[in-house]
mmCIF file of C-alpha atoms and ligand atoms in Angstrom:
data_model
loop_
_atom_site.group_PDB
_atom_site.id
_atom_site.type_symbol
_atom_site.label_atom_id
_atom_site.label_comp_id
_atom_site.label_asym_id
_atom_site.label_seq_id
_atom_site.Cartn_x
_atom_site.Cartn_y
_atom_site.Cartn_z
ATOM 1 C CA MET A 1 0.153 -0.115 -0.080
ATOM 2 C CA THR A 2 1.019 3.195 -0.648
ATOM 3 C CA ALA A 3 1.609 5.968 1.975
ATOM 4 C CA PRO A 4 -0.917 9.137 1.753
ATOM 5 C CA LEU A 5 -0.059 11.995 -0.032
ATOM 6 C CA PHE A 6 0.039 14.112 3.180
ATOM 7 C CA ASP A 7 0.115 13.153 6.845
ATOM 8 C CA THR A 8 -1.881 15.998 8.700
ATOM 9 C CA VAL A 9 -4.166 18.274 6.573
ATOM 10 C CA CYS A 10 -5.627 21.376 8.277
ATOM 11 C CA LEU A 11 -9.036 22.885 6.538
ATOM 12 C CA VAL A 12 -9.649 26.177 7.294
ATOM 13 C CA GLY A 13 -13.455 27.061 6.869
ATOM 14 C CA ILE A 14 -15.027 23.730 6.795
ATOM 15 C CA GLY A 15 -18.058 24.674 4.368
ATOM 16 C CA LEU A 16 -19.209 23.567 1.058
ATOM 17 C CA ILE A 17 -15.592 23.626 -0.754
ATOM 18 C CA ASN A 18 -13.399 22.554 2.114
ATOM 19 C CA SER A 19 -15.862 19.655 3.376
ATOM 20 C CA SER A 20 -16.062 18.577 -0.121
ATOM 21 C CA LEU A 21 -12.291 18.183 -0.319
ATOM 22 C CA ALA A 22 -11.983 16.502 3.229
ATOM 23 C CA ARG A 23 -14.552 13.679 1.983
ATOM 24 C CA ALA A 24 -12.759 13.430 -1.238
ATOM 25 C CA LEU A 25 -9.371 13.228 0.690
ATOM 26 C CA ARG A 26 -10.834 10.409 2.434
ATOM 27 C CA LYS A 27 -12.313 8.781 -0.025
ATOM 28 C CA HIS A 28 -9.228 8.657 -2.015
ATOM 29 C CA ASP A 29 -6.966 7.759 1.179
ATOM 30 C CA LEU A 30 -4.625 10.970 0.806
ATOM 31 C CA ALA A 31 -4.430 12.163 4.077
ATOM 32 C CA ARG A 32 -3.767 10.360 7.581
ATOM 33 C CA ARG A 33 -5.312 13.041 9.526
ATOM 34 C CA LEU A 34 -8.031 15.735 8.686
ATOM 35 C CA VAL A 35 -8.414 18.905 11.221
ATOM 36 C CA THR A 36 -10.600 21.990 10.719
ATOM 37 C CA LEU A 37 -10.261 25.480 11.783
ATOM 38 C CA ASP A 38 -13.743 27.450 11.709
ATOM 39 C CA ILE A 39 -14.896 30.119 13.902
ATOM 40 C CA SER A 40 -18.467 28.470 13.374
ATOM 41 C CA ALA A 41 -19.148 26.299 16.472
ATOM 42 C CA GLU A 42 -22.087 25.022 14.442
ATOM 43 C CA ALA A 43 -19.716 24.020 11.315
ATOM 44 C CA ARG A 44 -17.207 22.416 13.584
ATOM 45 C CA ASP A 45 -19.923 20.098 15.361
ATOM 46 C CA ALA A 46 -21.388 19.270 12.059
ATOM 47 C CA ALA A 47 -17.871 18.291 10.513
ATOM 48 C CA LEU A 48 -17.312 16.016 13.334
ATOM 49 C CA ARG A 49 -20.935 14.490 13.397
ATOM 50 C CA LEU A 50 -20.650 13.771 9.668
ATOM 51 C CA GLY A 51 -17.407 12.328 10.309
ATOM 52 C CA ILE A 52 -15.624 14.091 7.672
ATOM 53 C CA VAL A 53 -12.636 15.505 9.914
ATOM 54 C CA ASP A 54 -10.815 13.963 12.676
ATOM 55 C CA ALA A 55 -10.628 17.317 15.104
ATOM 56 C CA ALA A 56 -12.053 20.239 14.974
ATOM 57 C CA THR A 57 -10.953 23.702 16.538
ATOM 58 C CA ALA A 58 -11.278 27.432 16.760
ATOM 59 C CA ASP A 59 -7.519 27.271 18.052
ATOM 60 C CA ALA A 60 -5.034 28.630 15.356
ATOM 61 C CA ALA A 61 -2.162 27.294 16.767
ATOM 62 C CA GLU A 62 -3.992 23.929 17.603
ATOM 63 C CA ALA A 63 -5.418 23.499 14.136
ATOM 64 C CA VAL A 64 -1.723 23.940 11.992
ATOM 65 C CA LYS A 65 -0.003 21.966 14.633
ATOM 66 C CA GLY A 66 1.877 19.415 12.590
ATOM 67 C CA ALA A 67 0.069 19.935 9.360
ATOM 68 C CA GLY A 68 1.974 19.310 6.098
ATOM 69 C CA LEU A 69 -0.827 21.283 4.289
ATOM 70 C CA VAL A 70 -3.352 23.727 5.174
ATOM 71 C CA VAL A 71 -6.013 24.619 2.839
ATOM 72 C CA VAL A 72 -7.793 28.303 3.576
ATOM 73 C CA GLY A 73 -11.385 27.799 2.448
ATOM 74 C CA THR A 74 -13.083 30.831 4.095
ATOM 75 C CA PRO A 75 -15.012 33.293 2.439
ATOM 76 C CA VAL A 76 -11.952 35.372 0.669
ATOM 77 C CA GLY A 77 -12.494 38.629 3.026
ATOM 78 C CA ALA A 78 -11.510 36.717 5.760
ATOM 79 C CA MET A 79 -8.455 35.150 4.535
ATOM 80 C CA GLU A 80 -6.142 37.897 5.627
ATOM 81 C CA GLN A 81 -7.480 37.541 9.168
ATOM 82 C CA VAL A 82 -6.796 33.665 8.844
ATOM 83 C CA ALA A 83 -3.154 34.112 7.399
ATOM 84 C CA ALA A 84 -2.466 36.355 10.359
ATOM 85 C CA ALA A 85 -3.782 34.096 13.031
ATOM 86 C CA ILE A 86 -2.185 31.011 11.429
ATOM 87 C CA GLY A 87 1.122 32.708 10.201
ATOM 88 C CA PRO A 88 3.173 32.564 13.585
ATOM 89 C CA HIS A 89 2.321 28.620 14.192
ATOM 90 C CA LEU A 90 2.729 27.310 10.801
ATOM 91 C CA GLU A 91 6.262 25.351 10.362
ATOM 92 C CA PRO A 92 8.923 25.469 7.957
ATOM 93 C CA GLY A 93 8.141 23.399 5.144
ATOM 94 C CA THR A 94 4.534 23.552 5.501
ATOM 95 C CA ILE A 95 2.517 23.906 2.092
ATOM 96 C CA VAL A 96 -0.464 26.473 2.217
ATOM 97 C CA THR A 97 -3.183 26.619 -0.533
ATOM 98 C CA ASP A 98 -6.517 28.040 -0.558
ATOM 99 C CA VAL A 99 -9.528 27.697 -2.646
ATOM 100 C CA GLY A 100 -10.768 31.381 -3.136
ATOM 101 C CA SER A 101 -12.660 32.736 -6.496
ATOM 102 C CA VAL A 102 -10.407 35.408 -6.826
ATOM 103 C CA LYS A 103 -6.725 35.377 -6.718
ATOM 104 C CA ILE A 104 -4.801 38.937 -6.973
ATOM 105 C CA ALA A 105 -6.747 39.935 -3.756
ATOM 106 C CA VAL A 106 -5.886 36.578 -1.918
ATOM 107 C CA VAL A 107 -2.005 36.846 -2.943
ATOM 108 C CA ARG A 108 -1.889 40.269 -1.544
ATOM 109 C CA ASP A 109 -3.799 39.205 1.519
ATOM 110 C CA LEU A 110 -1.948 36.037 2.455
ATOM 111 C CA VAL A 111 1.503 36.415 1.450
ATOM 112 C CA PRO A 112 2.696 39.158 4.134
ATOM 113 C CA HIS A 113 1.535 36.889 7.135
ATOM 114 C CA LEU A 114 3.398 33.647 5.673
ATOM 115 C CA PRO A 115 6.976 33.028 7.244
ATOM 116 C CA ASP A 116 9.854 32.511 5.344
ATOM 117 C CA GLY A 117 10.244 28.428 4.861
ATOM 118 C CA VAL A 118 6.043 27.922 4.240
ATOM 119 C CA HIS A 119 5.293 27.359 0.542
ATOM 120 C CA PHE A 120 1.932 29.104 -0.734
ATOM 121 C CA VAL A 121 0.328 27.945 -3.788
ATOM 122 C CA PRO A 122 -3.024 29.802 -4.517
ATOM 123 C CA GLY A 123 -5.684 27.808 -6.047
ATOM 124 C CA HIS A 124 -9.288 27.824 -7.046
ATOM 125 C CA PRO A 125 -11.167 24.854 -8.042
ATOM 126 C CA ILE A 126 -14.053 25.826 -10.480
ATOM 127 C CA ALA A 127 -16.774 23.705 -9.085
ATOM 128 C CA GLY A 128 -19.514 24.563 -6.395
ATOM 129 C CA THR A 129 -23.105 24.812 -5.718
ATOM 130 C CA GLU A 130 -25.785 27.405 -4.466
ATOM 131 C CA HIS A 131 -25.238 25.817 -1.282
ATOM 132 C CA SER A 132 -23.033 26.538 2.121
ATOM 133 C CA GLY A 133 -21.576 24.765 5.119
ATOM 134 C CA PRO A 134 -20.266 21.232 5.800
ATOM 135 C CA GLU A 135 -23.747 19.491 5.056
ATOM 136 C CA ALA A 136 -23.579 20.558 1.540
ATOM 137 C CA GLY A 137 -20.252 18.925 0.705
ATOM 138 C CA PHE A 138 -20.039 16.014 -1.670
ATOM 139 C CA ALA A 139 -16.786 13.909 -2.277
ATOM 140 C CA GLU A 140 -16.939 14.338 -5.863
ATOM 141 C CA LEU A 141 -17.624 17.928 -6.242
ATOM 142 C CA PHE A 142 -14.445 18.280 -8.246
ATOM 143 C CA ALA A 143 -14.301 15.143 -10.316
ATOM 144 C CA GLY A 144 -14.204 16.016 -14.289
ATOM 145 C CA ARG A 145 -14.001 19.816 -13.167
ATOM 146 C CA TRP A 146 -10.792 22.063 -13.501
ATOM 147 C CA THR A 147 -8.907 23.598 -10.760
ATOM 148 C CA ILE A 148 -6.688 26.345 -11.350
ATOM 149 C CA LEU A 149 -3.518 27.045 -9.667
ATOM 150 C CA THR A 150 -2.076 30.336 -9.723
ATOM 151 C CA PRO A 151 1.661 29.702 -8.523
ATOM 152 C CA LEU A 152 3.861 32.499 -7.389
ATOM 153 C CA PRO A 153 7.088 33.428 -9.170
ATOM 154 C CA GLY A 154 10.041 31.738 -7.585
ATOM 155 C CA GLY A 155 7.843 29.639 -5.741
ATOM 156 C CA ASP A 156 8.337 25.730 -4.786
ATOM 157 C CA PRO A 157 8.426 23.459 -7.537
ATOM 158 C CA LYS A 158 7.939 20.493 -5.113
ATOM 159 C CA ALA A 159 4.837 22.415 -3.208
ATOM 160 C CA LEU A 160 3.393 23.391 -6.734
ATOM 161 C CA GLU A 161 3.577 19.267 -7.429
ATOM 162 C CA LYS A 162 2.254 18.124 -4.422
ATOM 163 C CA VAL A 163 -0.665 20.603 -4.559
ATOM 164 C CA ARG A 164 -1.409 19.575 -8.083
ATOM 165 C CA ALA A 165 -1.334 15.738 -7.314
ATOM 166 C CA LEU A 166 -3.731 16.127 -4.822
ATOM 167 C CA TRP A 167 -6.297 17.743 -7.062
ATOM 168 C CA SER A 168 -5.338 15.007 -9.741
ATOM 169 C CA ALA A 169 -5.946 12.605 -7.437
ATOM 170 C CA ILE A 170 -9.654 13.427 -6.642
ATOM 171 C CA GLY A 171 -10.308 13.792 -10.253
ATOM 172 C CA ALA A 172 -10.105 17.369 -10.859
ATOM 173 C CA MET A 173 -7.955 18.524 -14.001
ATOM 174 C CA VAL A 174 -5.308 21.062 -13.183
ATOM 175 C CA GLU A 175 -4.259 24.377 -14.988
ATOM 176 C CA GLU A 176 -1.892 26.951 -14.131
ATOM 177 C CA MET A 177 -2.419 30.911 -14.921
ATOM 178 C CA ASP A 178 -1.309 33.758 -13.724
ATOM 179 C CA PRO A 179 -3.306 35.582 -10.913
ATOM 180 C CA HIS A 180 -4.356 38.643 -12.821
ATOM 181 C CA HIS A 181 -5.376 36.205 -16.035
ATOM 182 C CA HIS A 182 -7.317 34.095 -13.866
ATOM 183 C CA ASP A 183 -9.408 37.201 -11.975
ATOM 184 C CA GLN A 184 -10.095 38.308 -15.797
ATOM 185 C CA VAL A 185 -11.284 34.849 -16.984
ATOM 186 C CA LEU A 186 -13.317 34.301 -13.825
ATOM 187 C CA ALA A 187 -14.945 38.223 -14.102
ATOM 188 C CA ILE A 188 -16.946 37.287 -17.249
ATOM 189 C CA THR A 189 -17.266 33.131 -16.647
ATOM 190 C CA SER A 190 -18.309 33.379 -13.060
ATOM 191 C CA HIS A 191 -18.685 37.091 -11.566
ATOM 192 C CA LEU A 192 -20.656 38.699 -14.265
ATOM 193 C CA PRO A 193 -23.092 36.128 -14.658
ATOM 194 C CA HIS A 194 -23.579 36.358 -10.785
ATOM 195 C CA LEU A 195 -24.173 39.918 -10.919
ATOM 196 C CA ILE A 196 -26.887 39.628 -13.709
ATOM 197 C CA ALA A 197 -28.674 36.979 -11.612
ATOM 198 C CA TYR A 198 -28.618 38.948 -8.655
ATOM 199 C CA THR A 199 -29.848 41.774 -10.673
ATOM 200 C CA ILE A 200 -32.684 40.127 -12.815
ATOM 201 C CA VAL A 201 -33.900 38.651 -9.113
ATOM 202 C CA GLY A 202 -33.595 41.989 -7.062
ATOM 203 C CA THR A 203 -35.634 43.599 -10.328
ATOM 204 C CA ALA A 204 -38.336 41.040 -9.969
ATOM 205 C CA ASN A 205 -38.401 41.203 -6.246
ATOM 206 C CA ASP A 206 -38.790 44.958 -6.273
ATOM 207 C CA LEU A 207 -42.064 44.855 -8.792
ATOM 208 C CA GLU A 208 -45.442 45.336 -7.530
ATOM 209 C CA GLY A 209 -47.175 42.699 -5.415
ATOM 210 C CA HIS A 210 -49.317 41.095 -8.247
ATOM 211 C CA LEU A 211 -46.637 41.146 -10.767
ATOM 212 C CA GLN A 212 -44.299 39.458 -8.268
ATOM 213 C CA GLN A 213 -46.788 36.734 -7.611
ATOM 214 C CA GLU A 214 -47.124 35.934 -11.216
ATOM 215 C CA VAL A 215 -43.148 36.229 -11.771
ATOM 216 C CA ILE A 216 -42.775 33.107 -9.170
ATOM 217 C CA LYS A 217 -45.955 31.255 -10.965
ATOM 218 C CA PHE A 218 -44.281 31.155 -14.318
ATOM 219 C CA SER A 219 -41.045 31.423 -13.471
ATOM 220 C CA ALA A 220 -39.956 28.265 -15.622
ATOM 221 C CA SER A 221 -39.733 30.442 -18.511
ATOM 222 C CA GLY A 222 -36.409 31.192 -17.617
ATOM 223 C CA PHE A 223 -36.532 33.112 -14.277
ATOM 224 C CA ARG A 224 -35.865 30.221 -12.397
ATOM 225 C CA ASP A 225 -32.278 29.224 -13.696
ATOM 226 C CA PHE A 226 -31.568 32.878 -12.414
ATOM 227 C CA THR A 227 -32.899 32.324 -8.845
ATOM 228 C CA ARG A 228 -30.734 29.380 -8.568
ATOM 229 C CA ILE A 229 -27.476 31.378 -9.047
ATOM 230 C CA ALA A 230 -29.134 34.286 -7.126
ATOM 231 C CA ALA A 231 -29.273 32.005 -4.103
ATOM 232 C CA SER A 232 -25.750 31.565 -3.966
ATOM 233 C CA ASP A 233 -24.038 32.738 -0.416
ATOM 234 C CA PRO A 234 -24.164 36.498 0.495
ATOM 235 C CA ILE A 235 -20.904 36.989 2.331
ATOM 236 C CA MET A 236 -18.924 35.129 -0.035
ATOM 237 C CA TRP A 237 -20.296 36.810 -3.019
ATOM 238 C CA ARG A 238 -20.033 40.439 -1.703
ATOM 239 C CA ASP A 239 -16.189 39.664 -1.026
ATOM 240 C CA ILE A 240 -15.805 38.033 -4.443
ATOM 241 C CA PHE A 241 -17.140 41.494 -6.037
ATOM 242 C CA LEU A 242 -15.161 43.671 -3.673
ATOM 243 C CA GLY A 243 -11.794 41.228 -4.278
ATOM 244 C CA ASN A 244 -12.177 41.407 -8.213
ATOM 245 C CA LYS A 245 -13.275 44.951 -8.543
ATOM 246 C CA GLU A 246 -11.192 46.043 -11.608
ATOM 247 C CA ALA A 247 -11.945 43.044 -13.920
ATOM 248 C CA VAL A 248 -15.732 42.998 -12.818
ATOM 249 C CA LEU A 249 -15.867 46.732 -13.420
ATOM 250 C CA GLU A 250 -14.145 46.254 -16.768
ATOM 251 C CA VAL A 251 -16.457 43.406 -17.867
ATOM 252 C CA ILE A 252 -19.536 45.242 -16.801
ATOM 253 C CA GLN A 253 -18.467 48.174 -18.957
ATOM 254 C CA ARG A 254 -18.281 45.643 -21.749
ATOM 255 C CA PHE A 255 -21.534 43.974 -20.824
ATOM 256 C CA THR A 256 -23.448 47.269 -20.635
ATOM 257 C CA GLU A 257 -22.662 48.246 -24.453
ATOM 258 C CA ASP A 258 -23.364 44.917 -25.837
ATOM 259 C CA LEU A 259 -26.738 45.103 -24.065
ATOM 260 C CA THR A 260 -27.355 48.469 -25.069
ATOM 261 C CA ALA A 261 -26.425 47.255 -28.810
ATOM 262 C CA LEU A 262 -29.394 44.903 -28.456
ATOM 263 C CA GLN A 263 -31.718 47.431 -27.071
ATOM 264 C CA ARG A 264 -31.107 49.267 -29.998
ATOM 265 C CA ALA A 265 -31.445 46.554 -32.294
ATOM 266 C CA ILE A 266 -34.966 45.656 -30.664
ATOM 267 C CA ARG A 267 -35.866 49.652 -30.647
ATOM 268 C CA TRP A 268 -35.292 49.724 -34.538
ATOM 269 C CA GLY A 269 -36.758 46.351 -35.343
ATOM 270 C CA GLU A 270 -33.245 44.852 -36.383
ATOM 271 C CA GLY A 271 -34.410 41.444 -36.384
ATOM 272 C CA GLU A 272 -30.874 40.164 -38.063
ATOM 273 C CA VAL A 273 -28.859 41.667 -35.547
ATOM 274 C CA LEU A 274 -30.617 39.697 -32.944
ATOM 275 C CA GLU A 275 -30.835 36.517 -34.704
ATOM 276 C CA GLU A 276 -27.135 36.585 -35.678
ATOM 277 C CA ARG A 277 -26.070 37.263 -31.969
ATOM 278 C CA PHE A 278 -28.237 34.543 -30.752
ATOM 279 C CA ARG A 279 -26.597 32.156 -33.576
ATOM 280 C CA GLU A 280 -23.353 32.907 -31.939
ATOM 281 C CA THR A 281 -24.132 32.357 -28.437
ATOM 282 C CA ARG A 282 -26.047 28.718 -29.196
ATOM 283 C CA ALA A 283 -22.693 27.739 -30.719
ATOM 284 C CA ILE A 284 -20.921 28.249 -27.150
ATOM 285 C CA ARG A 285 -23.436 26.432 -25.334
ATOM 286 C CA ARG A 286 -22.737 23.630 -27.564
ATOM 287 C CA ALA A 287 -19.007 24.032 -27.142
ATOM 288 C CA ILE A 288 -19.546 23.593 -23.481
ATOM 289 C CA ILE A 289 -21.486 20.625 -23.510
ATOM 290 C CA ASP A 290 -18.642 19.071 -25.827
ATOM 291 C CA ALA A 291 -16.026 20.286 -23.337
ATOM 292 C CA LYS A 292 -18.324 17.927 -20.905
ATOM 293 C CA GLN A 293 -18.504 21.009 -18.590
ATOM 294 C CA ALA A 294 -22.284 21.639 -19.030
HETATM 295 P P1 LIG B 301 -19.043 28.788 2.953
HETATM 296 O O1 LIG B 301 -19.925 27.054 2.695
HETATM 297 O O2 LIG B 301 -19.937 29.510 3.358
HETATM 298 O O3 LIG B 301 -18.037 27.899 4.293
HETATM 299 C C1 LIG B 301 -17.108 29.085 5.017
HETATM 300 C C2 LIG B 301 -16.928 28.435 6.180
HETATM 301 O O4 LIG B 301 -15.564 29.389 6.642
HETATM 302 C C3 LIG B 301 -18.093 28.600 7.323
HETATM 303 O O5 LIG B 301 -18.168 27.819 8.311
HETATM 304 C C4 LIG B 301 -17.425 30.029 7.913
HETATM 305 O O6 LIG B 301 -18.016 30.343 9.131
HETATM 306 C C5 LIG B 301 -16.183 29.933 8.176
HETATM 307 N N1 LIG B 301 -15.272 31.138 8.477
HETATM 308 C C6 LIG B 301 -15.779 32.142 7.922
HETATM 309 N N2 LIG B 301 -14.386 33.167 8.666
HETATM 310 C C7 LIG B 301 -13.775 32.129 8.850
HETATM 311 C C8 LIG B 301 -12.317 32.529 9.823
HETATM 312 N N3 LIG B 301 -12.112 33.778 9.980
HETATM 313 N N4 LIG B 301 -11.508 31.643 10.602
HETATM 314 C C9 LIG B 301 -12.112 30.354 10.239
HETATM 315 N N5 LIG B 301 -13.167 29.935 9.686
HETATM 316 C C10 LIG B 301 -14.128 31.221 9.141
HETATM 317 O O7 LIG B 301 -18.026 28.733 2.063
HETATM 318 P P2 LIG B 301 -17.573 27.841 0.535
HETATM 319 O O8 LIG B 301 -19.093 27.989 -0.264
HETATM 320 O O9 LIG B 301 -17.118 26.740 0.913
HETATM 321 O O10 LIG B 301 -16.389 28.833 -0.143
HETATM 322 C C11 LIG B 301 -15.202 28.814 0.587
HETATM 323 C C12 LIG B 301 -14.281 29.645 -0.310
HETATM 324 O O11 LIG B 301 -14.388 28.660 -1.480
HETATM 325 C C13 LIG B 301 -14.438 31.138 -0.655
HETATM 326 O O12 LIG B 301 -13.402 31.446 -0.641
HETATM 327 C C14 LIG B 301 -15.102 31.086 -2.217
HETATM 328 O O13 LIG B 301 -14.952 32.328 -2.582
HETATM 329 C C15 LIG B 301 -14.350 29.572 -2.758
HETATM 330 N N6 LIG B 301 -15.295 28.796 -3.848
HETATM 331 C C16 LIG B 301 -16.285 28.674 -3.446
HETATM 332 C C17 LIG B 301 -17.467 28.062 -4.445
HETATM 333 C C18 LIG B 301 -19.006 27.941 -4.218
HETATM 334 O O14 LIG B 301 -19.501 27.234 -5.306
HETATM 335 N N7 LIG B 301 -19.356 27.825 -3.122
HETATM 336 C C19 LIG B 301 -16.958 27.764 -5.526
HETATM 337 C C20 LIG B 301 -15.228 27.781 -5.889
HETATM 338 C C21 LIG B 301 -14.413 28.543 -4.734
HETATM 339 P P3 LIG B 301 -19.471 31.573 9.304
HETATM 340 O O15 LIG B 301 -20.171 30.605 8.723
HETATM 341 O O16 LIG B 301 -19.386 31.481 10.897
HETATM 342 O O17 LIG B 301 -19.034 32.514 8.875
#
C-alpha cells in the first residue's frame, strides 16, 4: 500500500468547498489525519458529527500543529485574518493553499503573513453549488472539473507538484495561470453571470405585489435558472466582487455596451442583428456541452 500524500491536513473553514475536499481526501486515502479550524461552532460540530474530520477547533495554533498542508477555504474577505492567525504557528516546510474565487486579492492578503520556509500555492477549484456549509459538501464535487493554480514566481516547485497531485488524485483537471489572467477569466465566466442573476432577481423582487406573484408562478420560463444562481452565499459573493473590483468593473462596461446594442436592435426592429447574436451564443453552449462542462 502506498503512503498517503499528506500526513496531517488542516482545512480552514469547513464549508461547501473544504468539506467536499475533506470527503474526497478521505475517499482517496490522501491524508492520515484531517483537522478543521472554523470560527463557527455549528460548522465544527457538523463536521465532527458527519465524520469528515478527525478534529475541529477554533484555535489557530492547535489547528495547524504538525500540518503538512493547510487549505484556506473561508470567504476571501476573511483570508487575511486567517493568515495573520495561523502565520506565526506554521512550521517550516508547510504547504499553504487556498480555494478562493479571486486570486490577486488573496495573494496580496496572505503572502505578508506567511513565514519564510512556508510554501504558498494559490488555487481555485471551478466547481461549486449555491449551497453553503459542511452538510452541503460531497466527495465528487471536483471530479471532471478544472482547478486553477496560480503559482507565485520563485515558488517551490515540489510544493506546486504536491498540490497539483492532490487535485489530480481526486479527479480534477489542473491548469496553471497567473493571478491577473485568472481574475479576468473568472470575471466573465462566473462573476458577471452572478451579478446579472442578483440584479434580475432583485428587480423582480422590487415589482409590485401582483406582478411579483406572477413571476414566481411562471418562473419556469427562464427566471427560475437565475434564482438558483442568485441564491448563492451573500458573504462569499460580497467578498468576490470587492476582491475582483477592477476586472469586474471592466467586464460590466463591456456587457453594458453589448446590452445597449441589443436594446437598439430591438428598438429599430433589426431582427437580423438579434438573430446573428443568438446564433453565435448558441454555438458557445454547444462548445461547453462538447467540453463536458455543462
Ligand atoms: P461556506 O460554505 O460559506 O463556508 C465557509 C466557512 O468558513 C464557514 O463555516 C465560516 O463560518 C467559516 N469562516 C469564516 N470566517 C472564518 C475565519 N476567519 N476563520 C475560520 N473560519 C471562518 O463557503 P464555501 O462556499 O465553501 O466557500 C469557501 C471559499 O471557496 C470561498 O473563498 C469561495 O470564494 C471559494 N469557492 C466557492 C465556491 C462555491 O461555489 N461555493 C466555488 C469555488 C470556490 P461562518 O459561517 O460562521 O462565517
